[in-house]
Amino acid sequence: MGVVAPPALSVQALEKSYPRGPMVLRGISLDIAAGSRVALIGANGSGKSTLLKCVIGLLPVTSGRVQILGSDLSDGSAAARARLRQQTGFVFQNHGLVLRRTVLSNVVHGMLGAPGSWRGFSHVTAPAEWRVRAAAALAEVGLADLALRRTDQLSGGQRQRVAIARALVRRPQIIIADEPAASLDPAAGRDVMEVFSDRARAHGITLIYTSHDMDHAVAYSDRVIALRGGVLAFDRPSSDVTPVALTESFH
């Protein structure tokens, strides 16, 4: 038998509450295999965004254990969080681009945090290797011809593609995306999710994304995890998720 690879993410008995507030997450346990694509769904207040923030170290856990890419974040170690940031790409509903700068500069910003990262403020001052990597990432998302255009001249879907390229330029092992298509029209949303899914699969990147769009949740993932009231409602391969299960996860 071959050696079984450790999961990209392992969560054991995770609980999260806030001072003088209710318990937000209750006993969450799950393992996510490296290279898999996972959709996290649930109604507003179900705890899915809190879970994402806990697993990437933005929020301390109340109890339980979180291991991601070999780092244990349960003790709140600053060193572990720093290592994680170097191995992780992030894309959010609000893409967080600098609209007055070029598309290429925004992708180079993905290298901020690396040694000498002050040079990543602009593509003009960035090392040649970073510019080459940024140009390659833009080509992967179909925007190579817009590299020197100001980002405020792009459509919403194009801007989100820039955000994906900015995440890819780090050559991450995992990408975390929180409602990446929520602010886009249906056609642009499908386009962005196809780019996400295809690039993750091509590079063996673990992709974890939240979505309120059930078609996106099933079509672009290998696995769907549903939260309801801070607990796991179900955890199934995407091919086994039924419309009834999706509907029940939001009630």
Short mmCIF file of N, CA, C and O in Angstrom, two decimals, residues 41-43 214 226-228 233-234 236 242-251:
data_model
loop_
_atom_site.label_atom_id
_atom_site.label_comp_id
_atom_site.label_asym_id
_atom_site.label_seq_id
_atom_site.Cartn_x
_atom_site.Cartn_y
_atom_site.Cartn_z
N ILE A 41 -21.60 25.56 2.11
CA ILE A 41 -22.87 26.24 1.93
C ILE A 41 -23.62 26.32 3.26
O ILE A 41 -23.27 25.65 4.23
N GLY A 42 -24.66 27.15 3.26
CA GLY A 42 -25.50 27.31 4.44
C GLY A 42 -26.14 28.68 4.43
O GLY A 42 -25.66 29.60 3.77
N ALA A 43 -27.22 28.81 5.18
CA ALA A 43 -27.93 30.09 5.26
C ALA A 43 -27.07 31.13 5.98
O ALA A 43 -26.09 30.80 6.65
N MET A 214 -26.54 27.50 -5.47
CA MET A 214 -26.47 26.05 -5.36
C MET A 214 -25.94 25.39 -6.64
O MET A 214 -25.32 24.34 -6.58
N ALA A 226 -22.33 21.30 4.10
CA ALA A 226 -23.38 22.23 4.50
C ALA A 226 -23.35 22.42 6.01
O ALA A 226 -23.25 21.45 6.77
N LEU A 227 -23.45 23.68 6.43
CA LEU A 227 -23.59 24.02 7.84
C LEU A 227 -25.01 24.52 8.09
O LEU A 227 -25.60 25.21 7.26
N ARG A 228 -25.55 24.17 9.24
CA ARG A 228 -26.85 24.69 9.66
C ARG A 228 -26.79 24.91 11.16
O ARG A 228 -26.56 23.96 11.92
N ALA A 233 -24.50 19.92 8.64
CA ALA A 233 -25.78 19.37 8.21
C ALA A 233 -25.56 18.17 7.31
O ALA A 233 -26.25 17.16 7.43
N PHE A 234 -24.62 18.28 6.37
CA PHE A 234 -24.19 17.12 5.60
C PHE A 234 -22.84 17.39 4.96
O PHE A 234 -22.40 18.53 4.85
N ARG A 236 -20.99 15.58 1.59
CA ARG A 236 -21.17 14.57 0.57
C ARG A 236 -20.39 14.90 -0.70
O ARG A 236 -20.14 16.08 -0.99
N THR A 242 -28.47 16.11 -3.58
CA THR A 242 -29.77 16.23 -4.22
C THR A 242 -30.35 17.63 -4.03
O THR A 242 -29.98 18.34 -3.08
N PRO A 243 -31.28 18.04 -4.88
CA PRO A 243 -31.95 19.33 -4.68
C PRO A 243 -32.64 19.44 -3.32
O PRO A 243 -32.65 20.51 -2.71
N VAL A 244 -33.18 18.32 -2.83
CA VAL A 244 -33.84 18.35 -1.53
C VAL A 244 -32.83 18.65 -0.43
O VAL A 244 -33.08 19.47 0.47
N ALA A 245 -31.67 18.03 -0.48
CA ALA A 245 -30.63 18.28 0.53
C ALA A 245 -30.18 19.73 0.49
O ALA A 245 -29.96 20.35 1.54
N LEU A 246 -30.04 20.29 -0.70
CA LEU A 246 -29.63 21.68 -0.83
C LEU A 246 -30.69 22.61 -0.22
O LEU A 246 -30.36 23.54 0.52
N THR A 247 -31.93 22.35 -0.51
CA THR A 247 -33.02 23.18 0.03
C THR A 247 -33.06 23.11 1.55
O THR A 247 -33.17 24.12 2.25
N GLU A 248 -32.93 21.89 2.10
CA GLU A 248 -32.99 21.71 3.55
C GLU A 248 -31.82 22.38 4.26
O GLU A 248 -31.95 22.80 5.41
N SER A 249 -30.70 22.53 3.58
CA SER A 249 -29.54 23.14 4.24
C SER A 249 -29.75 24.62 4.50
O SER A 249 -29.03 25.22 5.29
N PHE A 250 -30.75 25.23 3.88
CA PHE A 250 -31.02 26.66 4.06
C PHE A 250 -32.25 26.89 4.93
O PHE A 250 -32.78 27.99 4.97
N HIS A 251 -32.71 25.85 5.63
CA HIS A 251 -33.87 26.01 6.50
C HIS A 251 -33.55 25.47 7.89
O HIS A 251 -32.63 24.72 8.08
#
